[in-house]
mmCIF file of C-alpha atoms and ligand atoms in Angstrom:
data_model
loop_
_atom_site.group_PDB
_atom_site.id
_atom_site.type_symbol
_atom_site.label_atom_id
_atom_site.label_comp_id
_atom_site.label_asym_id
_atom_site.label_seq_id
_atom_site.Cartn_x
_atom_site.Cartn_y
_atom_site.Cartn_z
ATOM 1 C CA MET A 1 14.373 -61.637 31.266
ATOM 2 C CA ASN A 2 17.842 -61.205 29.706
ATOM 3 C CA MET A 3 18.532 -60.853 25.977
ATOM 4 C CA THR A 4 19.239 -64.554 25.451
ATOM 5 C CA GLU A 5 16.120 -65.654 27.335
ATOM 6 C CA ASP A 6 14.073 -63.184 25.312
ATOM 7 C CA ALA A 7 15.570 -64.498 22.061
ATOM 8 C CA ILE A 8 14.823 -68.093 23.088
ATOM 9 C CA VAL A 9 11.165 -67.250 23.784
ATOM 10 C CA ARG A 10 10.931 -65.531 20.385
ATOM 11 C CA ALA A 11 12.581 -68.517 18.725
ATOM 12 C CA ALA A 12 10.125 -70.881 20.443
ATOM 13 C CA ASP A 13 7.230 -68.768 19.197
ATOM 14 C CA ILE A 14 8.541 -68.938 15.593
ATOM 15 C CA LEU A 15 9.060 -72.711 15.886
ATOM 16 C CA ASP A 16 5.638 -73.203 17.464
ATOM 17 C CA ARG A 17 3.956 -71.620 14.426
ATOM 18 C CA ALA A 18 5.948 -73.829 12.029
ATOM 19 C CA ARG A 19 4.712 -77.166 10.751
ATOM 20 C CA CYS A 20 8.091 -78.489 9.723
ATOM 21 C CA ALA A 21 11.576 -77.182 10.573
ATOM 22 C CA LEU A 22 14.804 -77.705 8.680
ATOM 23 C CA VAL A 23 17.707 -77.793 11.128
ATOM 24 C CA LEU A 24 21.181 -77.167 9.659
ATOM 25 C CA THR A 25 24.114 -77.808 11.984
ATOM 26 C CA GLY A 26 27.829 -77.127 11.735
ATOM 27 C CA ALA A 27 30.968 -77.766 13.755
ATOM 28 C CA GLY A 28 29.789 -75.469 16.569
ATOM 29 C CA ILE A 29 27.237 -77.962 17.859
ATOM 30 C CA SER A 30 30.073 -80.405 18.568
ATOM 31 C CA ALA A 31 32.432 -77.780 20.029
ATOM 32 C CA GLU A 32 31.287 -78.554 23.582
ATOM 33 C CA SER A 33 32.153 -82.202 23.000
ATOM 34 C CA GLY A 34 35.765 -81.037 22.858
ATOM 35 C CA ILE A 35 35.997 -81.176 19.056
ATOM 36 C CA PRO A 36 37.659 -78.046 17.623
ATOM 37 C CA THR A 37 35.532 -76.260 15.037
ATOM 38 C CA PHE A 38 36.943 -75.572 11.592
ATOM 39 C CA ARG A 39 37.737 -71.984 12.402
ATOM 40 C CA GLN A 40 39.162 -72.661 15.851
ATOM 41 C CA ALA A 41 42.910 -73.250 16.047
ATOM 42 C CA GLN A 42 43.730 -76.914 16.263
ATOM 43 C CA THR A 43 45.842 -78.237 19.104
ATOM 44 C CA GLY A 44 48.976 -80.293 19.625
ATOM 45 C CA LEU A 45 50.634 -81.757 16.568
ATOM 46 C CA TRP A 46 47.901 -80.275 14.363
ATOM 47 C CA GLU A 47 48.079 -76.644 15.490
ATOM 48 C CA GLN A 48 50.403 -75.824 12.574
ATOM 49 C CA PHE A 49 47.708 -76.933 10.092
ATOM 50 C CA THR A 50 44.250 -75.618 9.257
ATOM 51 C CA PRO A 51 41.544 -78.068 8.195
ATOM 52 C CA GLN A 52 41.583 -76.443 4.763
ATOM 53 C CA ASP A 53 45.240 -77.603 4.465
ATOM 54 C CA LEU A 54 44.325 -81.210 5.223
ATOM 55 C CA ALA A 55 40.718 -81.778 4.074
ATOM 56 C CA THR A 56 41.578 -81.777 0.349
ATOM 57 C CA PRO A 57 42.311 -84.432 -2.308
ATOM 58 C CA GLU A 58 45.633 -82.701 -2.954
ATOM 59 C CA ALA A 59 46.731 -83.058 0.689
ATOM 60 C CA PHE A 60 45.777 -86.743 0.609
ATOM 61 C CA ALA A 61 47.603 -87.332 -2.677
ATOM 62 C CA GLN A 62 50.689 -85.563 -1.344
ATOM 63 C CA ASP A 63 50.805 -87.191 2.105
ATOM 64 C CA PRO A 64 48.099 -89.803 2.782
ATOM 65 C CA GLU A 65 49.793 -90.871 6.014
ATOM 66 C CA ARG A 66 49.550 -87.332 7.428
ATOM 67 C CA VAL A 67 45.910 -86.953 6.379
ATOM 68 C CA TRP A 68 44.977 -90.329 7.858
ATOM 69 C CA ALA A 69 46.811 -89.419 11.095
ATOM 70 C CA TRP A 70 44.672 -86.255 11.275
ATOM 71 C CA TYR A 71 41.480 -88.203 10.821
ATOM 72 C CA HIS A 72 42.573 -90.764 13.462
ATOM 73 C CA TRP A 73 43.195 -87.827 15.842
ATOM 74 C CA ARG A 74 39.719 -86.427 15.148
ATOM 75 C CA ARG A 75 38.104 -89.854 15.513
ATOM 76 C CA THR A 76 39.708 -90.151 18.963
ATOM 77 C CA LEU A 77 38.433 -86.692 19.980
ATOM 78 C CA ILE A 78 34.921 -87.617 18.810
ATOM 79 C CA ALA A 79 34.919 -91.015 20.536
ATOM 80 C CA ARG A 80 36.250 -89.375 23.720
ATOM 81 C CA GLY A 81 33.914 -86.342 23.640
ATOM 82 C CA GLY A 82 30.692 -88.032 22.695
ATOM 83 C CA VAL A 83 27.338 -86.275 22.409
ATOM 84 C CA ASN A 84 26.503 -83.117 24.348
ATOM 85 C CA ALA A 85 23.313 -81.374 25.507
ATOM 86 C CA GLY A 86 23.038 -79.650 22.128
ATOM 87 C CA HIS A 87 22.823 -82.943 20.199
ATOM 88 C CA ARG A 88 20.383 -84.266 22.803
ATOM 89 C CA GLY A 89 18.326 -81.058 22.633
ATOM 90 C CA LEU A 90 17.732 -81.665 18.902
ATOM 91 C CA VAL A 91 16.549 -85.208 19.651
ATOM 92 C CA GLU A 92 14.056 -83.743 22.159
ATOM 93 C CA LEU A 93 12.990 -81.040 19.692
ATOM 94 C CA ALA A 94 12.171 -83.725 17.111
ATOM 95 C CA THR A 95 9.615 -85.186 19.579
ATOM 96 C CA ARG A 96 7.799 -81.818 19.573
ATOM 97 C CA LYS A 97 8.088 -80.704 15.945
ATOM 98 C CA THR A 98 8.628 -82.372 12.566
ATOM 99 C CA VAL A 99 12.358 -81.799 12.047
ATOM 100 C CA ALA A 100 14.598 -82.542 9.054
ATOM 101 C CA LEU A 101 18.170 -82.587 10.326
ATOM 102 C CA VAL A 102 20.871 -81.633 7.821
ATOM 103 C CA THR A 103 24.443 -81.537 9.064
ATOM 104 C CA GLN A 104 27.780 -80.377 7.678
ATOM 105 C CA ASN A 105 29.495 -82.367 10.415
ATOM 106 C CA VAL A 106 31.130 -85.713 9.776
ATOM 107 C CA ASP A 107 31.365 -86.813 13.436
ATOM 108 C CA GLY A 108 28.200 -88.954 13.560
ATOM 109 C CA LEU A 109 27.239 -87.415 16.930
ATOM 110 C CA HIS A 110 23.667 -86.600 15.892
ATOM 111 C CA GLN A 111 23.065 -90.294 15.163
ATOM 112 C CA ALA A 112 24.860 -91.262 18.388
ATOM 113 C CA ALA A 113 22.479 -88.955 20.316
ATOM 114 C CA GLY A 114 19.470 -90.668 18.706
ATOM 115 C CA SER A 115 18.541 -88.336 15.816
ATOM 116 C CA GLN A 116 16.941 -90.224 12.914
ATOM 117 C CA HIS A 117 17.339 -89.727 9.137
ATOM 118 C CA VAL A 118 20.338 -87.403 9.524
ATOM 119 C CA ILE A 119 21.291 -85.915 6.147
ATOM 120 C CA GLU A 120 25.116 -85.746 6.076
ATOM 121 C CA LEU A 121 26.160 -83.230 3.441
ATOM 122 C CA HIS A 122 29.888 -83.825 3.950
ATOM 123 C CA GLY A 123 29.965 -87.567 4.614
ATOM 124 C CA ASN A 124 31.011 -89.358 7.778
ATOM 125 C CA ILE A 125 34.433 -89.710 9.411
ATOM 126 C CA TRP A 126 33.681 -93.321 10.410
ATOM 127 C CA HIS A 127 33.169 -94.350 6.776
ATOM 128 C CA GLU A 128 36.131 -95.553 4.699
ATOM 129 C CA ARG A 129 36.220 -96.165 0.971
ATOM 130 C CA CYS A 130 38.792 -97.761 -1.246
ATOM 131 C CA THR A 131 40.712 -95.518 -3.626
ATOM 132 C CA ARG A 132 40.683 -98.291 -6.236
ATOM 133 C CA CYS A 133 37.725 -100.701 -5.963
ATOM 134 C CA GLU A 134 34.162 -100.026 -4.781
ATOM 135 C CA HIS A 135 34.717 -101.454 -1.296
ATOM 136 C CA GLN A 136 33.221 -99.310 1.480
ATOM 137 C CA HIS A 137 33.455 -99.938 5.185
ATOM 138 C CA SER A 138 32.256 -98.332 8.422
ATOM 139 C CA ALA A 139 34.740 -98.324 11.279
ATOM 140 C CA PRO A 140 33.425 -98.862 14.811
ATOM 141 C CA VAL A 141 33.143 -95.608 16.814
ATOM 142 C CA ALA A 142 36.181 -95.942 19.064
ATOM 143 C CA GLU A 143 39.362 -94.097 19.923
ATOM 144 C CA SER A 144 41.916 -94.809 17.204
ATOM 145 C CA THR A 145 44.676 -97.115 18.407
ATOM 146 C CA ASP A 146 47.091 -96.155 15.651
ATOM 147 C CA ASP A 147 47.470 -93.444 13.069
ATOM 148 C CA ALA A 148 48.438 -95.510 10.072
ATOM 149 C CA LEU A 149 46.760 -95.192 6.740
ATOM 150 C CA LEU A 150 44.250 -97.961 6.148
ATOM 151 C CA LEU A 151 44.308 -100.500 3.319
ATOM 152 C CA CYS A 152 41.306 -101.982 1.541
ATOM 153 C CA PRO A 153 40.457 -105.466 2.891
ATOM 154 C CA GLN A 154 39.243 -106.375 -0.615
ATOM 155 C CA CYS A 155 42.101 -105.322 -2.922
ATOM 156 C CA GLY A 156 44.826 -103.974 -0.622
ATOM 157 C CA ALA A 157 44.815 -100.451 -2.108
ATOM 158 C CA MET A 158 44.777 -97.368 0.152
ATOM 159 C CA THR A 159 41.428 -96.370 1.596
ATOM 160 C CA ARG A 160 40.329 -92.774 2.232
ATOM 161 C CA PRO A 161 37.952 -91.298 4.801
ATOM 162 C CA GLY A 162 34.358 -91.273 3.505
ATOM 163 C CA VAL A 163 34.090 -87.478 3.767
ATOM 164 C CA VAL A 164 33.716 -84.688 1.188
ATOM 165 C CA TRP A 165 36.937 -82.708 0.858
ATOM 166 C CA PHE A 166 37.204 -79.104 -0.300
ATOM 167 C CA GLY A 167 36.966 -79.069 -4.074
ATOM 168 C CA GLU A 168 34.870 -82.269 -4.127
ATOM 169 C CA THR A 169 31.194 -82.381 -4.994
ATOM 170 C CA LEU A 170 28.710 -83.271 -2.278
ATOM 171 C CA PRO A 171 26.826 -86.609 -2.446
ATOM 172 C CA ALA A 172 23.954 -86.040 -4.904
ATOM 173 C CA ALA A 173 21.464 -87.968 -2.733
ATOM 174 C CA ALA A 174 22.254 -85.904 0.382
ATOM 175 C CA LEU A 175 22.006 -82.658 -1.588
ATOM 176 C CA TYR A 176 18.690 -83.743 -3.081
ATOM 177 C CA ASP A 177 17.262 -84.785 0.317
ATOM 178 C CA ALA A 178 18.406 -81.502 1.883
ATOM 179 C CA GLN A 179 16.850 -79.516 -0.974
ATOM 180 C CA GLN A 180 13.564 -81.424 -0.547
ATOM 181 C CA ALA A 181 13.649 -80.758 3.200
ATOM 182 C CA LEU A 182 14.224 -77.047 2.566
ATOM 183 C CA GLU A 183 11.258 -76.882 0.188
ATOM 184 C CA ARG A 184 9.001 -78.568 2.768
ATOM 185 C CA ALA A 185 10.250 -76.442 5.696
ATOM 186 C CA ASP A 186 8.375 -73.415 6.942
ATOM 187 C CA CYS A 187 11.120 -72.582 9.419
ATOM 188 C CA VAL A 188 14.930 -72.982 9.411
ATOM 189 C CA LEU A 189 17.017 -73.385 12.568
ATOM 190 C CA VAL A 190 20.751 -72.955 11.862
ATOM 191 C CA VAL A 191 23.056 -74.030 14.683
ATOM 192 C CA GLY A 192 26.819 -73.684 15.105
ATOM 193 C CA THR A 193 27.995 -72.758 11.635
ATOM 194 C CA SER A 194 29.870 -69.775 10.277
ATOM 195 C CA ASN A 195 27.833 -70.159 7.062
ATOM 196 C CA ARG A 196 30.985 -69.860 4.977
ATOM 197 C CA VAL A 197 31.191 -73.282 3.327
ATOM 198 C CA TYR A 198 29.199 -73.755 0.146
ATOM 199 C CA PRO A 199 26.966 -75.235 -1.087
ATOM 200 C CA ALA A 200 25.759 -75.992 2.505
ATOM 201 C CA ALA A 201 25.585 -72.289 3.371
ATOM 202 C CA ALA A 202 23.342 -71.728 0.335
ATOM 203 C CA PHE A 203 20.479 -73.417 2.218
ATOM 204 C CA VAL A 204 20.466 -70.617 4.788
ATOM 205 C CA ASP A 205 20.893 -67.960 2.098
ATOM 206 C CA SER A 206 17.855 -69.234 0.188
ATOM 207 C CA ALA A 207 15.767 -69.480 3.376
ATOM 208 C CA VAL A 208 16.606 -65.854 4.202
ATOM 209 C CA GLN A 209 15.838 -64.746 0.630
ATOM 210 C CA SER A 210 12.548 -66.688 0.478
ATOM 211 C CA ASP A 211 11.203 -65.127 3.686
ATOM 212 C CA THR A 212 11.170 -68.472 5.482
ATOM 213 C CA PRO A 213 11.603 -67.613 9.183
ATOM 214 C CA VAL A 214 15.224 -68.335 10.185
ATOM 215 C CA ILE A 215 16.490 -68.801 13.745
ATOM 216 C CA GLU A 216 20.266 -68.822 14.308
ATOM 217 C CA ILE A 217 21.940 -70.278 17.416
ATOM 218 C CA ASN A 218 25.548 -69.163 17.646
ATOM 219 C CA PRO A 219 27.493 -67.412 20.442
ATOM 220 C CA GLU A 220 29.109 -65.248 17.721
ATOM 221 C CA ALA A 221 27.561 -63.183 14.968
ATOM 222 C CA THR A 222 27.954 -64.595 11.473
ATOM 223 C CA GLY A 223 27.380 -63.246 7.975
ATOM 224 C CA VAL A 224 23.653 -64.038 8.199
ATOM 225 C CA SER A 225 23.012 -62.852 11.788
ATOM 226 C CA SER A 226 21.678 -59.476 10.673
ATOM 227 C CA ALA A 227 19.313 -61.099 8.150
ATOM 228 C CA VAL A 228 17.774 -63.851 10.297
ATOM 229 C CA ASP A 229 14.488 -63.427 12.177
ATOM 230 C CA CYS A 230 15.975 -64.395 15.531
ATOM 231 C CA HIS A 231 19.641 -64.694 16.584
ATOM 232 C CA VAL A 232 20.192 -66.544 19.872
ATOM 233 C CA GLY A 233 23.674 -65.494 21.018
ATOM 234 C CA ALA A 234 24.354 -68.586 23.096
ATOM 235 C CA SER A 235 25.983 -72.001 22.836
ATOM 236 C CA ALA A 236 24.035 -74.917 21.380
ATOM 237 C CA SER A 237 24.195 -76.932 24.593
ATOM 238 C CA LEU A 238 22.537 -74.079 26.494
ATOM 239 C CA ALA A 239 20.138 -72.780 23.821
ATOM 240 C CA LEU A 240 18.684 -76.033 22.431
ATOM 241 C CA PRO A 241 17.439 -77.529 25.730
ATOM 242 C CA ALA A 242 16.166 -74.051 26.688
ATOM 243 C CA LEU A 243 14.351 -73.816 23.334
ATOM 244 C CA VAL A 244 12.564 -77.119 23.987
ATOM 245 C CA GLN A 245 11.610 -75.925 27.475
ATOM 246 C CA ALA A 246 10.300 -72.621 26.080
ATOM 247 C CA LEU A 247 8.275 -74.519 23.439
ATOM 248 C CA ASP A 248 6.734 -76.690 26.168
ATOM 249 C CA ALA A 249 5.896 -73.594 28.218
ATOM 250 C CA LEU A 250 3.889 -71.983 25.396
ATOM 251 C CA PRO A 251 0.117 -72.031 25.931
ATOM 252 C CA GLY A 252 -1.520 -74.878 24.012
ATOM 253 C CA SER A 253 1.774 -76.817 23.679
ATOM 254 C CA ARG A 254 1.484 -80.602 24.109
HETATM 255 C C1 LIG B 301 32.326 -77.782 -3.836
HETATM 256 C C2 LIG B 301 34.282 -82.587 5.514
HETATM 257 C C3 LIG B 301 32.468 -77.599 -6.076
HETATM 258 C C4 LIG B 301 35.735 -82.867 5.649
HETATM 259 C C5 LIG B 301 34.039 -80.248 4.919
HETATM 260 C C6 LIG B 301 37.855 -73.777 -4.903
HETATM 261 C C7 LIG B 301 37.659 -74.999 -5.527
HETATM 262 C C8 LIG B 301 36.499 -75.752 -5.330
HETATM 263 C C9 LIG B 301 35.549 -75.301 -4.445
HETATM 264 C C10 LIG B 301 35.781 -74.095 -3.829
HETATM 265 C C11 LIG B 301 36.895 -73.313 -4.045
HETATM 266 N N1 LIG B 301 36.796 -72.176 -3.284
HETATM 267 C C12 LIG B 301 35.657 -72.221 -2.582
HETATM 268 C C13 LIG B 301 35.037 -73.357 -2.902
HETATM 269 C C14 LIG B 301 33.828 -73.820 -2.385
HETATM 270 C C15 LIG B 301 34.194 -74.586 -1.117
HETATM 271 C C16 LIG B 301 34.000 -73.622 0.022
HETATM 272 O O1 LIG B 301 32.879 -73.296 0.336
HETATM 273 N N2 LIG B 301 35.127 -73.171 0.611
HETATM 274 C C17 LIG B 301 35.021 -72.228 1.702
HETATM 275 C C18 LIG B 301 36.210 -72.408 2.647
HETATM 276 C C19 LIG B 301 34.973 -70.822 1.126
HETATM 277 N N3 LIG B 301 33.293 -75.713 -1.039
HETATM 278 C C20 LIG B 301 33.696 -76.904 -1.482
HETATM 279 O O2 LIG B 301 34.814 -77.154 -1.865
HETATM 280 C C21 LIG B 301 32.599 -77.933 -1.480
HETATM 281 N N4 LIG B 301 32.562 -78.541 -2.770
HETATM 282 O O3 LIG B 301 32.087 -76.610 -3.821
HETATM 283 O O4 LIG B 301 32.460 -78.465 -4.944
HETATM 284 C C22 LIG B 301 32.735 -78.425 -7.173
HETATM 285 C C23 LIG B 301 31.809 -78.426 -8.196
HETATM 286 C C24 LIG B 301 32.068 -79.173 -9.272
HETATM 287 C C25 LIG B 301 33.236 -79.941 -9.315
HETATM 288 C C26 LIG B 301 34.141 -79.967 -8.258
HETATM 289 C C27 LIG B 301 33.888 -79.195 -7.167
HETATM 290 C C28 LIG B 301 32.906 -79.010 -0.458
HETATM 291 C C29 LIG B 301 32.807 -78.411 0.923
HETATM 292 C C30 LIG B 301 32.908 -79.532 1.945
HETATM 293 C C31 LIG B 301 34.267 -79.511 2.594
HETATM 294 N N5 LIG B 301 34.299 -80.510 3.675
HETATM 295 N N6 LIG B 301 34.028 -81.196 5.861
HETATM 296 C C32 LIG B 301 36.145 -82.955 7.092
HETATM 297 O O5 LIG B 301 35.378 -82.566 7.984
HETATM 298 O O6 LIG B 301 37.281 -83.418 7.334
HETATM 299 S S1 LIG B 301 33.638 -78.676 5.322
HETATM 300 C C33 LIG B 301 33.874 -78.325 6.937
HETATM 301 O O7 LIG B 301 33.428 -76.968 7.074
HETATM 302 C C34 LIG B 301 33.064 -79.094 7.956
HETATM 303 O O8 LIG B 301 32.139 -79.987 7.412
HETATM 304 C C35 LIG B 301 32.343 -77.970 8.704
HETATM 305 O O9 LIG B 301 31.166 -78.371 9.268
HETATM 306 C C36 LIG B 301 32.121 -77.072 7.564
HETATM 307 C C37 LIG B 301 31.608 -75.723 7.741
HETATM 308 O O10 LIG B 301 32.268 -75.091 8.768
HETATM 309 P P1 LIG B 301 31.392 -74.804 10.078
HETATM 310 O O11 LIG B 301 30.649 -76.036 10.438
HETATM 311 O O12 LIG B 301 30.614 -73.590 9.842
HETATM 312 O O13 LIG B 301 32.509 -74.621 11.122
HETATM 313 P P2 LIG B 301 33.234 -73.251 11.453
HETATM 314 O O14 LIG B 301 34.404 -73.590 12.303
HETATM 315 O O15 LIG B 301 33.423 -72.459 10.208
HETATM 316 O O16 LIG B 301 32.161 -72.448 12.333
HETATM 317 C C38 LIG B 301 31.776 -72.960 13.582
HETATM 318 C C39 LIG B 301 30.722 -72.000 14.108
HETATM 319 O O17 LIG B 301 30.253 -72.517 15.341
HETATM 320 C C40 LIG B 301 31.230 -70.596 14.374
HETATM 321 O O18 LIG B 301 30.344 -69.656 13.814
HETATM 322 C C41 LIG B 301 31.220 -70.503 15.909
HETATM 323 O O19 LIG B 301 30.892 -69.195 16.348
HETATM 324 C C42 LIG B 301 30.141 -71.467 16.271
HETATM 325 N N7 LIG B 301 30.260 -72.065 17.601
HETATM 326 C C43 LIG B 301 31.381 -72.282 18.315
HETATM 327 N N8 LIG B 301 31.046 -72.864 19.489
HETATM 328 C C44 LIG B 301 29.694 -73.041 19.488
HETATM 329 C C45 LIG B 301 29.190 -72.528 18.277
HETATM 330 N N9 LIG B 301 27.882 -72.541 17.972
HETATM 331 C C46 LIG B 301 27.041 -73.080 18.882
HETATM 332 N N10 LIG B 301 27.449 -73.597 20.072
HETATM 333 C C47 LIG B 301 28.763 -73.590 20.399
HETATM 334 N N11 LIG B 301 29.171 -74.100 21.580
HETATM 335 ZN ZN1 LIG B 302 39.737 -101.958 -2.766
#
């Protein structure tokens, strides 16, 4: 058995003992859908920018057209890439264990794969909200046909993507639900995040500090890899289906 297989069996054993798992995902789980992660260099027109340059209120105030063009580009990548075996693996896992799924991602791919009650800490790229009135709107999941900024159908003012930018506070309801899920969880599975963006990363920190067993799935080491109970050094689309298989193979499993 190689190191990854061994880690997956250990992770399955930890999960099997748990009653309720909190799963926290980041951009890495969508990487194999062809969506660049936040730390990966962007491509094409956007390679000269980092997400931190564009995902801020200041960038939007300075050049809303450019920021909307970036979101249209990402929407097209998401619509084109679709869900992968990692997203589907979490749907399968939720049929074996009670899972609370908290994501930092805005791509909506967990919901597209069939995950229920997804807690979106950073909003959703398909949501749009007016910068002047209360109007909110969800765009259909489809490749963007243009890259123009979008105007409110109600009052004609500019709309903005319904996501949380750097320097903005997270939705109180999502934070509360994630906190509740963390308190109920007796195991945390963190998938595809560099654990650098707060306050989302604080959920993993507090799990590690409170001796809740933590499993990390990430082909790279991160700042928490040395502190977690089990690091699976593999991609989400390989590790998550394998984790479900290993759970099913345990004696006494369903
Ligand atoms: C807040 C939505 C406070 C937008 C995102 C100055 C001013 C204010 C705040 C701050 C500041 N300085 C620092 C902060 C805090 C800041 C922060 O944490 N900054 C970081 C950069 C240090 N946080 C905030 O600003 C937050 N708000 O603090 O408010 C406040 C309080 C009161 C009043 C006002 C303000 C808001 C943070 C939310 C930002 N929005 N997204 C959009 O998407 O367009 S964050 C963005 O980063 C994404 O959501 C992304 O998910 C998230 C985290 O990144 P990761 O998911 O971890 O992605 P990353 O690329 O880093 O890592 C990918 C990982 O996957 C890697 O480890 C890789 O190895 C792995 N991987 C790759 N391939 C695979 C894989 N894993 C598995 N399988 C694979 N195949
Ligand atoms: Zn409006």
